Short mmCIF file of C-alpha atoms and ligand atoms in Angstrom, two decimals:
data_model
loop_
_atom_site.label_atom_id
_atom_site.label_comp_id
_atom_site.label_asym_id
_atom_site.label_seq_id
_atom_site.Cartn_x
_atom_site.Cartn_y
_atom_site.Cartn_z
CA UNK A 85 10.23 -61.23 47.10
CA UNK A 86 8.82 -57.64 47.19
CA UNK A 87 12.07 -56.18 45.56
CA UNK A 88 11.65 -58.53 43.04
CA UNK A 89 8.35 -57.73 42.25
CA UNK A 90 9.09 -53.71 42.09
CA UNK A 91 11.66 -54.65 40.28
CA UNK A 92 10.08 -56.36 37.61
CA UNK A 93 7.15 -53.82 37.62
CA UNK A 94 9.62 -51.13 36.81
CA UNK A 95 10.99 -53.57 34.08
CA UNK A 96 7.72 -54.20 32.82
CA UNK A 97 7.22 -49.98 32.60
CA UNK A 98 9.78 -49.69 30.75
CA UNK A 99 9.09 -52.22 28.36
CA UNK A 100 5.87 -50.71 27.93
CA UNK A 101 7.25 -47.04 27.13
CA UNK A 102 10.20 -48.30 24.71
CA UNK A 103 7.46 -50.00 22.81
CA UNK A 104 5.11 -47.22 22.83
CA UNK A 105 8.08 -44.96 21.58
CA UNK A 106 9.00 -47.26 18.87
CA UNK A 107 5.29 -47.64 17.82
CA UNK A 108 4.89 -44.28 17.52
CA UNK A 109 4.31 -43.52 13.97
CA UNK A 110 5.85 -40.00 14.11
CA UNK A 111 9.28 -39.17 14.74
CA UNK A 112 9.84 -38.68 18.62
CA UNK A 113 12.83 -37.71 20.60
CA UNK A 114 13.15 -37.51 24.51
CA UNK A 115 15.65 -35.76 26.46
CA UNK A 116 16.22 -35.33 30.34
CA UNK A 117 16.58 -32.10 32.21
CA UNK A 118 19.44 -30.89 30.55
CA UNK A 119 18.41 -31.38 26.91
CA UNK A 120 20.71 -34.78 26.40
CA UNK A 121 18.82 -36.56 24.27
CA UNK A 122 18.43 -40.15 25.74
CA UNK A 123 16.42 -41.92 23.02
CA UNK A 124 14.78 -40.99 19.43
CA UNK A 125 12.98 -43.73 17.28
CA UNK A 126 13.18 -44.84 14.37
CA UNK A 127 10.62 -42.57 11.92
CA UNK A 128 12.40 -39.78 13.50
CA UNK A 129 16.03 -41.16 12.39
CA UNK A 130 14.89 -42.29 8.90
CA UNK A 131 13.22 -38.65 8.29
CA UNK A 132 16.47 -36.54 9.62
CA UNK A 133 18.90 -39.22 8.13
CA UNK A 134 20.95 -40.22 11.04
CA UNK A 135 21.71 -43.34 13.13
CA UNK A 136 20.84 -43.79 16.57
CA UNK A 137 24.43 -43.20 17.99
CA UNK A 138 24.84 -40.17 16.12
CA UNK A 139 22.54 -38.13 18.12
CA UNK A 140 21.70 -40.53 21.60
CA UNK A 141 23.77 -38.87 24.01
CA UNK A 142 23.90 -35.28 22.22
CA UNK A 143 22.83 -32.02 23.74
CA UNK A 144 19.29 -31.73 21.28
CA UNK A 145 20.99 -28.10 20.12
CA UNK A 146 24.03 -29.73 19.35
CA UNK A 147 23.06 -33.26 18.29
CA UNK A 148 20.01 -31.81 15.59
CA UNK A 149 20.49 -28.04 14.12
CA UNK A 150 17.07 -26.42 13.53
CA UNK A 151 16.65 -23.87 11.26
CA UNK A 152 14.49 -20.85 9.66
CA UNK A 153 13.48 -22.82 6.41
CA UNK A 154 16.38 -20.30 5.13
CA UNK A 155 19.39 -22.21 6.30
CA UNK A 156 19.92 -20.04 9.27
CA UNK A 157 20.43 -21.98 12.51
CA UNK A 158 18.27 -20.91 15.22
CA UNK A 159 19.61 -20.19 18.48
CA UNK A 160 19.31 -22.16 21.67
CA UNK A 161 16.70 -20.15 22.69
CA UNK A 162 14.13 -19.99 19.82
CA UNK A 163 14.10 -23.70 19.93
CA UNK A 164 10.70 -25.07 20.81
CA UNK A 165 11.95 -27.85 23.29
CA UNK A 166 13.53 -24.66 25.31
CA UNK A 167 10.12 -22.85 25.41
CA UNK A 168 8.86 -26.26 26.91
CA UNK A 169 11.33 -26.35 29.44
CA UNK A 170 11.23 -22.62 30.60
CA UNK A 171 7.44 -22.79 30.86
CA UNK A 172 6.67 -26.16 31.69
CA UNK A 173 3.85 -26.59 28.90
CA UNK A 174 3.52 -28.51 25.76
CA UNK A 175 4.76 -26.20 22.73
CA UNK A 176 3.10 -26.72 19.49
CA UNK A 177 4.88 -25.08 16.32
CA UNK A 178 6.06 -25.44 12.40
CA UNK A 179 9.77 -25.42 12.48
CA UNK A 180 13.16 -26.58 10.30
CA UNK A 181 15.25 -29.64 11.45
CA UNK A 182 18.49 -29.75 9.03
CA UNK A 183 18.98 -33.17 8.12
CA UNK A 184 22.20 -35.07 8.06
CA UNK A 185 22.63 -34.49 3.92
CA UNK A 186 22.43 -30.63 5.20
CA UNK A 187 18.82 -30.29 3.39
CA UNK A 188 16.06 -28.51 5.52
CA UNK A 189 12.82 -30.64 6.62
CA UNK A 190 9.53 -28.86 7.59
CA UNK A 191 7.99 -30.20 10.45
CA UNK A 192 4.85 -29.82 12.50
CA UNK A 193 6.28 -30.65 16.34
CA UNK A 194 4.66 -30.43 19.67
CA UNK A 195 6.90 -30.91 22.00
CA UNK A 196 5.56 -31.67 25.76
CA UNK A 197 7.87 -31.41 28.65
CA UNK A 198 7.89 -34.44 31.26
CA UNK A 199 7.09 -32.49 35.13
CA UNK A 200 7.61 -34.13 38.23
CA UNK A 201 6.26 -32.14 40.93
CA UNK A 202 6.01 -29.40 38.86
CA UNK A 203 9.33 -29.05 37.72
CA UNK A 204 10.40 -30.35 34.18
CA UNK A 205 12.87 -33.57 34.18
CA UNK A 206 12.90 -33.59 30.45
CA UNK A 207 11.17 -33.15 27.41
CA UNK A 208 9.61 -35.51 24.20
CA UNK A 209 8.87 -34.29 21.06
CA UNK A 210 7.04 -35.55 18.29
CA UNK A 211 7.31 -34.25 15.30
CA UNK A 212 5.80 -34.86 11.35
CA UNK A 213 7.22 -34.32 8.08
CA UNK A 214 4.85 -31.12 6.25
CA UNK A 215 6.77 -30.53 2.82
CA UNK A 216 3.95 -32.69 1.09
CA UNK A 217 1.41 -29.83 2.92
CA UNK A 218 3.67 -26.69 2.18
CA UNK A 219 3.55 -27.87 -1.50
CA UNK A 220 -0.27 -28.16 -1.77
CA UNK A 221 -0.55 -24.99 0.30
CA UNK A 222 1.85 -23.50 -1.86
CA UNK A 223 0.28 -24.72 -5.36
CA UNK A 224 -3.48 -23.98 -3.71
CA UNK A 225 -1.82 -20.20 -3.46
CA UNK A 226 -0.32 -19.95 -6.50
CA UNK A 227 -3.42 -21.14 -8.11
CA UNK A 228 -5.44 -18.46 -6.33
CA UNK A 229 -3.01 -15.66 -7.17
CA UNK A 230 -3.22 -16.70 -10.73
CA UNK A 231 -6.66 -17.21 -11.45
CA UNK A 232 -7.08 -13.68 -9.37
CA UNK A 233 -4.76 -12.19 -11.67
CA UNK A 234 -6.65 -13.22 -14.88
CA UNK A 235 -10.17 -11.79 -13.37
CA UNK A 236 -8.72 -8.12 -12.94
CA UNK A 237 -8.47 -7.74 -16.75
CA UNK A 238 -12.03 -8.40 -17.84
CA UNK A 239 -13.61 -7.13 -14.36
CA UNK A 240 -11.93 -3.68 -15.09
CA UNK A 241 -13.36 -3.55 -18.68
CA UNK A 242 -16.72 -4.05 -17.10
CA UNK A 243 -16.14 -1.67 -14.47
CA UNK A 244 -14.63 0.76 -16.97
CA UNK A 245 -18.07 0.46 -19.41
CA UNK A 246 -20.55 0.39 -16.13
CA UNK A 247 -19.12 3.83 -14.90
CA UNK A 248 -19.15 5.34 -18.94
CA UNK A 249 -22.70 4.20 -18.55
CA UNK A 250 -23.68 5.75 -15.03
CA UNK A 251 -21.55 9.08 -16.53
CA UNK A 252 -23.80 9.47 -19.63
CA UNK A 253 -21.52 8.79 -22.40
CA UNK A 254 -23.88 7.08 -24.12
CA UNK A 255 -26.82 9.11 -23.71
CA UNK A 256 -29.03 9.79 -20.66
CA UNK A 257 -30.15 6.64 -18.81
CA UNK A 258 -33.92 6.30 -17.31
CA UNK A 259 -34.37 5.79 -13.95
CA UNK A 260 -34.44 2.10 -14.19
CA UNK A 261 -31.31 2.13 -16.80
CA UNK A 262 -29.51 4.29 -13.89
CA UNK A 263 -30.66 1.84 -10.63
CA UNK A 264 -29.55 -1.24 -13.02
CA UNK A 265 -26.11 0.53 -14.00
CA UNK A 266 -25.91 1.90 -10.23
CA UNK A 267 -26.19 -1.59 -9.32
CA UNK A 268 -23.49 -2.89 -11.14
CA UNK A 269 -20.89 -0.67 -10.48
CA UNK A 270 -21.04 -1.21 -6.99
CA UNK A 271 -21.16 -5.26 -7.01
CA UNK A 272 -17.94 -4.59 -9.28
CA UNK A 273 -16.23 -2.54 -6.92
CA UNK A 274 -17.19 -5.42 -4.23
CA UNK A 275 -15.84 -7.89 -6.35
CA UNK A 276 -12.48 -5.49 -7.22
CA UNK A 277 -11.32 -5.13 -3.43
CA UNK A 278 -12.25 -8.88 -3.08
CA UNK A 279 -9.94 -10.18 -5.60
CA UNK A 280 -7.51 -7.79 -4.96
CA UNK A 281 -7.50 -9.08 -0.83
CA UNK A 282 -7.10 -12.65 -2.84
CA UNK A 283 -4.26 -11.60 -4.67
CA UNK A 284 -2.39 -10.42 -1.51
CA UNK A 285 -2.93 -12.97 0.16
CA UNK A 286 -1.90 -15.49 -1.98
CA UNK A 287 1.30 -13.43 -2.65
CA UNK A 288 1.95 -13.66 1.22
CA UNK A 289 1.23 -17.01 1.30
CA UNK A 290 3.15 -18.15 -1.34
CA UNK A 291 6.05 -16.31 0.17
CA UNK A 292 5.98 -14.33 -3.26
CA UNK A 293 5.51 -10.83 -1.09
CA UNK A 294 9.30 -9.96 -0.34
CA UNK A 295 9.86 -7.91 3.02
CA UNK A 296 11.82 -4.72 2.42
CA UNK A 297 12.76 -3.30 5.62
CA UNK A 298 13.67 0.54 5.93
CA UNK A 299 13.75 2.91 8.59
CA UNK A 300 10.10 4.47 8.69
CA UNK A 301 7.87 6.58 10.83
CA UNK A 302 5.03 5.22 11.65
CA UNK A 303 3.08 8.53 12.32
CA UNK A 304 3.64 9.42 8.75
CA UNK A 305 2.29 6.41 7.30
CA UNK A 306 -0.62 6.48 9.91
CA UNK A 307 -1.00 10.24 8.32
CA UNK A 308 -0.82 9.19 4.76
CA UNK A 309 -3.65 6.00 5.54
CA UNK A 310 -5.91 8.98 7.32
CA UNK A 311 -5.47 11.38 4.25
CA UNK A 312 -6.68 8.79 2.21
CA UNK A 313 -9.47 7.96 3.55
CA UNK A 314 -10.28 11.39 4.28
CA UNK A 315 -13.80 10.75 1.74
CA UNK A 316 -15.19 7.95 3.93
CA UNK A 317 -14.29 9.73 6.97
CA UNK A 318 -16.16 13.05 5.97
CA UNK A 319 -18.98 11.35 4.13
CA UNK A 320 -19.43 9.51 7.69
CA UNK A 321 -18.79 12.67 9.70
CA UNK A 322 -16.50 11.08 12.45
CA UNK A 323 -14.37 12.35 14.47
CA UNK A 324 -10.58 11.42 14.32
CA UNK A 325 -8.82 11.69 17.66
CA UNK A 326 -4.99 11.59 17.16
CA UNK A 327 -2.98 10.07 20.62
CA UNK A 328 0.73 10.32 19.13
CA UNK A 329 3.88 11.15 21.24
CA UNK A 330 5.88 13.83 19.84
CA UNK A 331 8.82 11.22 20.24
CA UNK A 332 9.16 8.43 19.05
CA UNK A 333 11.97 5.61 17.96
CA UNK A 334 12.15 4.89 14.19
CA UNK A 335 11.17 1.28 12.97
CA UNK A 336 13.10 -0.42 10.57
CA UNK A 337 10.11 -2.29 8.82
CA UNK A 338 8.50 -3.03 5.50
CA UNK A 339 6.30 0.57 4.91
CA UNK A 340 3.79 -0.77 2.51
CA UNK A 341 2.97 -3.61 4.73
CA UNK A 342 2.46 -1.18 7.92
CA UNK A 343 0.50 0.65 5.45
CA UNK A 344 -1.38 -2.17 4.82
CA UNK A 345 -1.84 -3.14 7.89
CA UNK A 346 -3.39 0.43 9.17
CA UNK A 347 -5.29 1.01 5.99
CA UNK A 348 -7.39 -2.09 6.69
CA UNK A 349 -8.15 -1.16 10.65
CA UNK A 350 -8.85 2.26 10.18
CA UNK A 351 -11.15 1.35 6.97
CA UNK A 352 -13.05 -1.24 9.34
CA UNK A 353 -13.24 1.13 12.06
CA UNK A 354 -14.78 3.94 9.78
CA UNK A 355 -17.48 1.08 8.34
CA UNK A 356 -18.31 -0.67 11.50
CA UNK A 357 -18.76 2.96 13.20
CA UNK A 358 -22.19 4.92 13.16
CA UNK A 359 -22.47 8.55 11.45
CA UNK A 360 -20.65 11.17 14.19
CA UNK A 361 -19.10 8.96 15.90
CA UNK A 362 -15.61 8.79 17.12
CA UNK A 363 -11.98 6.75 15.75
CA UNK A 364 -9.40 7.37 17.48
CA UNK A 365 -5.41 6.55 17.21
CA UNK A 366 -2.70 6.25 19.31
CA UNK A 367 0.92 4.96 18.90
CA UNK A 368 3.09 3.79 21.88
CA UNK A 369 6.21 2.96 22.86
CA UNK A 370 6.65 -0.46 24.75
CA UNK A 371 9.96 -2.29 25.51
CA UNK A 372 11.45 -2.88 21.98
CA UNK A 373 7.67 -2.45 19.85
CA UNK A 374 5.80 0.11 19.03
CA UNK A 375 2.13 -0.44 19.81
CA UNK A 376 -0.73 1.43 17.59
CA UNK A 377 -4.24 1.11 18.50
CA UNK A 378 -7.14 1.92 16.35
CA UNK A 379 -10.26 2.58 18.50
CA UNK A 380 -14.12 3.00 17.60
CA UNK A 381 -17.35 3.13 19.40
CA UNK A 382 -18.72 1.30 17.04
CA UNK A 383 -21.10 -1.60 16.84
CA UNK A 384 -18.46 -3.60 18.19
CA UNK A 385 -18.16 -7.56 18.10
CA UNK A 386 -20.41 -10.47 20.06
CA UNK A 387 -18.40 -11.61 22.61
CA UNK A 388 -19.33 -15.61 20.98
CA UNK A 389 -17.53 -14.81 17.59
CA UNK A 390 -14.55 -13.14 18.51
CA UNK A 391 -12.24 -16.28 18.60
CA UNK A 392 -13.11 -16.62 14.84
CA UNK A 393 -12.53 -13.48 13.91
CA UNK A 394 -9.17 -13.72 12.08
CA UNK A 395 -10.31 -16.49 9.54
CA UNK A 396 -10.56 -15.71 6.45
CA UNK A 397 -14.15 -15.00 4.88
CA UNK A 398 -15.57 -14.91 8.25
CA UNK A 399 -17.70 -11.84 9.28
CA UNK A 400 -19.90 -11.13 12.48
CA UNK A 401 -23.90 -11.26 11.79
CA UNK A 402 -24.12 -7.84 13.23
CA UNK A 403 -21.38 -6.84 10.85
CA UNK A 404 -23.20 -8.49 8.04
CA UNK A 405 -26.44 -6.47 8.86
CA UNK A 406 -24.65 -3.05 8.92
CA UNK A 407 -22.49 -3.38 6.64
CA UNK A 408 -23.30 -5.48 3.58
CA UNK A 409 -20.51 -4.88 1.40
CA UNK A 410 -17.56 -7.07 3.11
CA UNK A 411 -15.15 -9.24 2.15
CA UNK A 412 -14.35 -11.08 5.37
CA UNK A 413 -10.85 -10.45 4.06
CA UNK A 414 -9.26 -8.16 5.75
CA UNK A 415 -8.26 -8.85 9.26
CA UNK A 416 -6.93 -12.46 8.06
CA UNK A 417 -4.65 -10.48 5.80
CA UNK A 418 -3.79 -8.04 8.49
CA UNK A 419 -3.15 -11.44 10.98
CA UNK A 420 -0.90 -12.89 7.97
CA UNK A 421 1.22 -9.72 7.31
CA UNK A 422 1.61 -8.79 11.07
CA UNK A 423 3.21 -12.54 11.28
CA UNK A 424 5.52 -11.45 8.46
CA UNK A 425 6.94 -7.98 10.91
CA UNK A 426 7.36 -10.76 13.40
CA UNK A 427 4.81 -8.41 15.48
CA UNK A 428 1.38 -9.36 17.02
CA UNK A 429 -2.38 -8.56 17.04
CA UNK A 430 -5.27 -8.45 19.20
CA UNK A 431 -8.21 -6.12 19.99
CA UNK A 432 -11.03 -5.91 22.37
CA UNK A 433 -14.54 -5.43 21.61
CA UNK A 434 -17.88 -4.89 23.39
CA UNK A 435 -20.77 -5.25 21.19
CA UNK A 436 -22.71 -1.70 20.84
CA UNK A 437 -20.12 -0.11 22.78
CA UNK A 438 -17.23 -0.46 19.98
CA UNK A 439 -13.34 -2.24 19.31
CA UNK A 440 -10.14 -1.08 19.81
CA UNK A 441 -7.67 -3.22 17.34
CA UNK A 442 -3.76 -3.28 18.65
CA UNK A 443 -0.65 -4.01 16.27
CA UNK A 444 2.48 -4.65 18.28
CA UNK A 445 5.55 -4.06 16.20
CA UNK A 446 9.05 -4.74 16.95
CA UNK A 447 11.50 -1.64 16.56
CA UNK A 448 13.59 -4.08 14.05
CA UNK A 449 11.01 -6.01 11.46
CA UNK A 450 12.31 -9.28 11.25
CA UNK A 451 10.70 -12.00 9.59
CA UNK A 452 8.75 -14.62 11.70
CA UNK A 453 9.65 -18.22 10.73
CA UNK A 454 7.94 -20.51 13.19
CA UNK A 455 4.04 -20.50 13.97
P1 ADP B 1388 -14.83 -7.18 6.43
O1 ADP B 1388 -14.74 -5.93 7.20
O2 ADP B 1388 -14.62 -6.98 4.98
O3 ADP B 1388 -16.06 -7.97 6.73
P2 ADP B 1388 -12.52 -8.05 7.95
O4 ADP B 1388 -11.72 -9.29 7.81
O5 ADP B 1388 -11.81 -6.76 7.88
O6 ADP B 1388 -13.65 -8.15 6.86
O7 ADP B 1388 -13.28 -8.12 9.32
C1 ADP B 1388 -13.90 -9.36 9.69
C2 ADP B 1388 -15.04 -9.10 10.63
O8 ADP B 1388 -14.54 -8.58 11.87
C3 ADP B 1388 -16.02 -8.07 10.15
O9 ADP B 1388 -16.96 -8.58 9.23
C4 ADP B 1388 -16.69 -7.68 11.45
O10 ADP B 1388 -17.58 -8.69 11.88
C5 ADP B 1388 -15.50 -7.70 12.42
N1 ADP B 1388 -14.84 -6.38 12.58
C6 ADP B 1388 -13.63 -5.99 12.16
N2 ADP B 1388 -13.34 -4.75 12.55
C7 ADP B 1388 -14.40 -4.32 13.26
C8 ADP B 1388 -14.71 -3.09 13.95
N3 ADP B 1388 -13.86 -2.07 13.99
N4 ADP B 1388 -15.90 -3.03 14.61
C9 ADP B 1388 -16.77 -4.07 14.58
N5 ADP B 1388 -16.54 -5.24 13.95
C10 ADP B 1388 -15.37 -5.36 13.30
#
């Protein structure tokens, strides 16, 4: 009587999970501990375009091909349910699934891997079809980059006139004339680097930016950034500390995105730093990346806003007190083109005490496909 009662209770459990798999109004697949996948319902069939015996009983690598959103299969290893396994935590990511007509399907999938006493027996994932939101994000980019576009024109003329004005080229201004004209050249030049910082980024987001790789070295770029900002840096009287190893490995990368990159931390380090203070930068070689840091002891950043920090338009209030003149801009472009290298970036901060910004970069750029 008591077997039959387990038994039915394990019946019943079952039951329970096939209909909560079904019901589930995203596509889901589940796989035991050695990736055969043992059931997948029915949104997930109808959005890849297979029946159930077609993939039932695969290995997931074998039985669904993901890809890079380029038609390149990934391997074995860059597949999310793999992460899951190795770690043993839930995975969340964008990534490819070729369906059967060969096409390529966007998909936001988190996958979770199933532990028993710690160790992973299997794995579901649930996944959602995203090429309705890649082609608003896409349009909402374009849009950006176009309307951008169209502002330079007439913003330059007024910039062009503002600065004849300031210059005296049409006769000597009073001192109210001047603080007017002063005025309005520098809320131009805000509004300049602002849509410019648009205009990238909706280039990068729109995938319209193309990655060029080359062989480069990084010290000269980091050279050519400094030289340029050589005015701000004088004006400021800081002191530039170079940390760079007299070998190092080259990087095959895309130059004008490093430069890029380094133009925008160095330029925050020089505004968010006090007159004679000190910037320093170092490059370093770890594993297969080169690491450079840009360091200030500058105002630094309140330990309550630095998760936010990489979102576009967002700026600290001490920032905003110091330093007026921002855009809010910058680091989410630095976050978006650091994603394109396939490298990474962090930084630590103490408020008052100053920030030291870190760009990891891999040796050979590749382009990141899943985030
Ligand atoms: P912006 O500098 O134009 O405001 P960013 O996107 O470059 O925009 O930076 C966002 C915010 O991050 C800044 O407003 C500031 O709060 C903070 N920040 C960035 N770099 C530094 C730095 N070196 N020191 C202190 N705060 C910084």
């Amino acid at each position: 009587m008591a077997e039959i009662t387990k038994t039915k209770i394990i019946e019943l459990e079952r039951a329970k999970a096939d209909a909560l798999f079904s019901s589930i109004g995203e596509g889901a697949l589940a796989t035991d501990e050695r990736g055969i996948i043992q059931r997948v319902n029915q949104v997930a069939l109808d959005l890849l375009g297979y029946q159930e015996d077609e993939v039932v009983g695969g290995w997931y690598p074998k039985a669904i091909t993901a890809t890079d959103g380029n038609g390149k299969p990934l391997g074995v290893m860059e597949r999310p349910i793999t992460e899951a396994f190795f770690t043993g935590h839930p995975v969340s990511t964008k990534t490819y699934y070729r369906r059967k007509d060969g096409s390529e399907l966007p998909l936001a999938s988190t996958v979770s891997p199933i532990l028993l006493e710690g160790k992973p027996i299997g794995a579901i994932e649930v996944f959602r079809d995203i090429s309705l939101e890649l082609a608003v994000d896409k349009m909402k980019s374009e849009f950006i980059g176009l309307a951008s576009h169209q502002l330079r024109t007439p913003l330059s003329a007024i910039s062009i006139y503002a600065h004849m004005l300031q210059d005296g080229y049409a006769g000597p201004l009073n001192d109210q004339q001047m603080e007017y004209v002063t005025t309005t050249v520098g809320a131009t030049a805000r509004m300049q680097a602002l849509i410019n910082a648009l205009l990238n980024i909706s280039r990068i987001e729109s995938g319209q930016l193309a990655f060029r790789p080359e062989p480069i070295e990084l010290p000269t770029i980091l050279d050519e950034v400094l030289a340029e900002l050589k005015p701000q840096i004088k004006q400021k009287q800081l002191r530039i500390i170079r940390r760079i190893p007299e070998e190092l490995p080259r990087l095959t990368t895309d130059s004008l995105m490093i430069k890029e990159i380094l133009a925008n931390l160095v330029t925050n380090a020089i505004q968010y730093t006090p007159p004679k203070g000190r910037i320093s930068v170092s490059i370093a070689v770890k594993a297969s990346e080169l690491v450079v840091t840009v360091k200030d002891n500058g105002i630094g950043i309140p330990a309550s806003k630095q998760t936010r920090l990489f979102s576009p338009f967002y700026r600290a209030e001490n920032a905003l007190e110091y330093f007026e003149a921002g855009t809010g801009l910058g680091l989410y472009l630095v976050k978006l083109l650091v994603e394109v290298l396939g490298g990474k970036v962090w930084f630590m901060s103490k408020e008052g005490r100053g920030s030291a910004f870190s760009v990891a970069l891999p040796l050979e750029g590749k382009v990141k496909v899943s985030s």
